[in-house]
Amino acid sequence: MKNQTNSDNEMISPSKKIELKPDNLELVSLFKVIGGKWKILLIKAVAHQCPKRFGTLKRDMENLAQGTLTAKLRELERDGILEREVFAESPPRVEYKLTALGKTLLPVIDTLENWWINYNTVKQSCQNTLVKK
């Protein structure tokens, strides 16, 4: 049996020194901003119809409790991804839109979605190969 230790992957990453402490990793911080079950879906929903009213988001995200929706929208606003505009009307109207920084996430999200599709295709192909053996 041949022992392979990352010979195919040795030069994928730049050769700078990496500190592997959870509080130092940029990806850990990234997923604090966009991670979780709902944030990427909210970003995509707002991007699809911008600006997006709170009531419309609530209807579109029917499996999301109102309190969780409010909390996630506030987190995205706090992190500079969404902008919230409140209109002095009766009944009150609140709209959300992507900030310039939020718009820069759209190609990142597309890349993640494409990776996931490719991952599932490869995974399924591997499983089919194992079943045939």
mmCIF file of C-alpha atoms in Angstrom:
data_model
loop_
_atom_site.group_PDB
_atom_site.id
_atom_site.type_symbol
_atom_site.label_atom_id
_atom_site.label_comp_id
_atom_site.label_asym_id
_atom_site.label_seq_id
_atom_site.Cartn_x
_atom_site.Cartn_y
_atom_site.Cartn_z
ATOM 1 C CA MET A 1 0.000 0.000 0.000
ATOM 2 C CA LYS A 2 1.421 3.360 -1.040
ATOM 3 C CA ASN A 3 1.419 6.126 1.569
ATOM 4 C CA GLN A 4 0.484 9.498 0.071
ATOM 5 C CA THR A 5 0.876 12.536 2.282
ATOM 6 C CA ASN A 6 -0.571 15.518 0.445
ATOM 7 C CA SER A 7 1.835 15.177 -2.471
ATOM 8 C CA ASP A 8 -0.869 16.444 -4.825
ATOM 9 C CA ASN A 9 -1.701 19.421 -2.613
ATOM 10 C CA GLU A 10 1.693 20.659 -1.468
ATOM 11 C CA MET A 11 1.721 23.934 -3.417
ATOM 12 C CA ILE A 12 -1.967 24.851 -3.350
ATOM 13 C CA SER A 13 -1.532 27.425 -0.581
ATOM 14 C CA PRO A 14 0.987 30.268 -0.624
ATOM 15 C CA SER A 15 4.143 29.532 1.318
ATOM 16 C CA LYS A 16 3.582 32.204 3.987
ATOM 17 C CA LYS A 17 3.548 31.052 7.596
ATOM 18 C CA ILE A 18 0.056 30.240 8.842
ATOM 19 C CA GLU A 19 -0.941 30.570 12.472
ATOM 20 C CA LEU A 20 -3.598 27.970 13.187
ATOM 21 C CA LYS A 21 -5.272 29.627 16.136
ATOM 22 C CA PRO A 22 -9.058 29.953 15.833
ATOM 23 C CA ASP A 23 -9.017 33.651 16.712
ATOM 24 C CA ASN A 24 -6.394 34.399 14.026
ATOM 25 C CA LEU A 25 -7.996 32.731 11.037
ATOM 26 C CA GLU A 26 -9.636 35.053 8.563
ATOM 27 C CA LEU A 27 -12.123 32.348 7.574
ATOM 28 C CA VAL A 28 -13.349 32.067 11.151
ATOM 29 C CA SER A 29 -14.099 35.776 11.088
ATOM 30 C CA LEU A 30 -15.694 35.471 7.653
ATOM 31 C CA PHE A 31 -18.122 32.839 8.883
ATOM 32 C CA LYS A 32 -18.991 34.966 11.887
ATOM 33 C CA VAL A 33 -20.315 37.508 9.376
ATOM 34 C CA ILE A 34 -22.030 35.244 6.810
ATOM 35 C CA GLY A 35 -22.201 31.905 8.602
ATOM 36 C CA GLY A 36 -25.200 30.156 10.015
ATOM 37 C CA LYS A 37 -28.330 28.758 8.524
ATOM 38 C CA TRP A 38 -29.989 31.979 7.344
ATOM 39 C CA LYS A 39 -27.542 34.775 6.522
ATOM 40 C CA ILE A 40 -26.574 33.737 3.000
ATOM 41 C CA LEU A 41 -30.231 33.098 2.188
ATOM 42 C CA LEU A 42 -31.119 36.570 3.478
ATOM 43 C CA ILE A 43 -28.330 38.171 1.449
ATOM 44 C CA LYS A 44 -29.538 36.374 -1.691
ATOM 45 C CA ALA A 45 -33.174 37.307 -0.998
ATOM 46 C CA VAL A 46 -32.318 40.986 -0.617
ATOM 47 C CA ALA A 47 -30.076 40.889 -3.704
ATOM 48 C CA HIS A 48 -32.865 39.307 -5.750
ATOM 49 C CA GLN A 49 -35.323 42.126 -5.030
ATOM 50 C CA CYS A 50 -33.599 45.208 -3.739
ATOM 51 C CA PRO A 51 -34.794 46.999 -1.677
ATOM 52 C CA LYS A 52 -36.680 44.288 0.171
ATOM 53 C CA ARG A 53 -39.351 45.031 2.753
ATOM 54 C CA PHE A 54 -39.332 43.280 6.110
ATOM 55 C CA GLY A 55 -42.815 41.833 5.564
ATOM 56 C CA THR A 56 -41.783 40.370 2.213
ATOM 57 C CA LEU A 57 -38.692 38.804 3.773
ATOM 58 C CA LYS A 58 -40.866 37.364 6.529
ATOM 59 C CA ARG A 59 -43.194 35.779 3.948
ATOM 60 C CA ASP A 60 -40.330 34.547 1.762
ATOM 61 C CA MET A 61 -38.516 32.977 4.716
ATOM 62 C CA GLU A 62 -41.557 31.180 6.098
ATOM 63 C CA ASN A 63 -39.513 28.672 8.147
ATOM 64 C CA LEU A 64 -37.679 31.470 9.946
ATOM 65 C CA ALA A 65 -39.141 32.808 13.181
ATOM 66 C CA GLN A 66 -39.692 36.579 13.248
ATOM 67 C CA GLY A 67 -37.293 37.035 16.176
ATOM 68 C CA THR A 68 -34.544 35.128 14.386
ATOM 69 C CA LEU A 69 -35.189 37.095 11.190
ATOM 70 C CA THR A 70 -34.890 40.366 13.095
ATOM 71 C CA ALA A 71 -31.707 39.211 14.857
ATOM 72 C CA LYS A 72 -30.010 38.051 11.638
ATOM 73 C CA LEU A 73 -30.962 41.230 9.783
ATOM 74 C CA ARG A 74 -29.533 43.326 12.634
ATOM 75 C CA GLU A 75 -26.303 41.298 12.583
ATOM 76 C CA LEU A 76 -25.942 41.799 8.826
ATOM 77 C CA GLU A 77 -26.645 45.502 9.278
ATOM 78 C CA ARG A 78 -24.120 45.739 12.128
ATOM 79 C CA ASP A 79 -21.489 44.042 9.959
ATOM 80 C CA GLY A 80 -22.062 46.462 7.070
ATOM 81 C CA ILE A 81 -23.626 43.933 4.691
ATOM 82 C CA LEU A 82 -27.182 45.311 4.707
ATOM 83 C CA GLU A 83 -28.549 48.814 5.030
ATOM 84 C CA ARG A 84 -31.846 49.360 6.827
ATOM 85 C CA GLU A 85 -34.159 52.241 6.006
ATOM 86 C CA VAL A 86 -37.148 53.069 8.201
ATOM 87 C CA PHE A 87 -39.960 55.163 6.753
ATOM 88 C CA ALA A 88 -42.068 57.343 9.054
ATOM 89 C CA GLU A 89 -45.400 55.987 7.874
ATOM 90 C CA SER A 90 -48.355 54.299 9.428
ATOM 91 C CA PRO A 91 -48.060 51.337 9.419
ATOM 92 C CA PRO A 92 -44.268 51.552 9.694
ATOM 93 C CA ARG A 93 -42.292 50.448 6.654
ATOM 94 C CA VAL A 94 -38.765 49.061 6.822
ATOM 95 C CA GLU A 95 -36.667 48.208 3.766
ATOM 96 C CA TYR A 96 -33.341 46.438 3.469
ATOM 97 C CA LYS A 97 -30.803 46.703 0.682
ATOM 98 C CA LEU A 98 -27.269 45.517 0.146
ATOM 99 C CA THR A 99 -24.482 47.941 0.885
ATOM 100 C CA ALA A 100 -21.555 48.274 -1.525
ATOM 101 C CA LEU A 101 -19.671 45.885 0.764
ATOM 102 C CA GLY A 102 -22.616 43.473 0.736
ATOM 103 C CA LYS A 103 -22.641 43.461 -3.065
ATOM 104 C CA THR A 104 -19.034 42.248 -3.050
ATOM 105 C CA LEU A 105 -20.253 39.065 -1.334
ATOM 106 C CA LEU A 106 -22.457 38.029 -4.265
ATOM 107 C CA PRO A 107 -19.631 36.539 -6.403
ATOM 108 C CA VAL A 108 -18.266 34.825 -3.273
ATOM 109 C CA ILE A 109 -21.667 33.254 -2.625
ATOM 110 C CA ASP A 110 -21.889 32.188 -6.284
ATOM 111 C CA THR A 111 -18.458 30.551 -5.983
ATOM 112 C CA LEU A 112 -19.528 28.727 -2.819
ATOM 113 C CA GLU A 113 -22.706 27.512 -4.532
ATOM 114 C CA ASN A 114 -20.726 26.283 -7.560
ATOM 115 C CA TRP A 115 -18.265 24.511 -5.262
ATOM 116 C CA TRP A 116 -21.157 22.815 -3.461
ATOM 117 C CA ILE A 117 -22.678 21.610 -6.746
ATOM 118 C CA ASN A 118 -19.292 20.254 -7.862
ATOM 119 C CA TYR A 119 -18.708 18.645 -4.453
ATOM 120 C CA ASN A 120 -22.048 16.834 -4.590
ATOM 121 C CA THR A 121 -21.376 15.668 -8.152
ATOM 122 C CA VAL A 122 -17.954 14.291 -7.214
ATOM 123 C CA LYS A 123 -19.288 12.748 -4.016
ATOM 124 C CA GLN A 124 -22.146 11.051 -5.877
ATOM 125 C CA SER A 125 -19.730 9.810 -8.538
ATOM 126 C CA CYS A 126 -17.477 8.311 -5.857
ATOM 127 C CA GLN A 127 -20.434 6.644 -4.160
ATOM 128 C CA ASN A 128 -21.621 5.187 -7.477
ATOM 129 C CA THR A 129 -18.119 3.823 -8.123
ATOM 130 C CA LEU A 130 -18.035 2.151 -4.690
ATOM 131 C CA VAL A 131 -21.465 0.600 -5.237
ATOM 132 C CA LYS A 132 -20.374 -0.895 -8.581
ATOM 133 C CA LYS A 133 -17.356 -2.646 -7.009
#
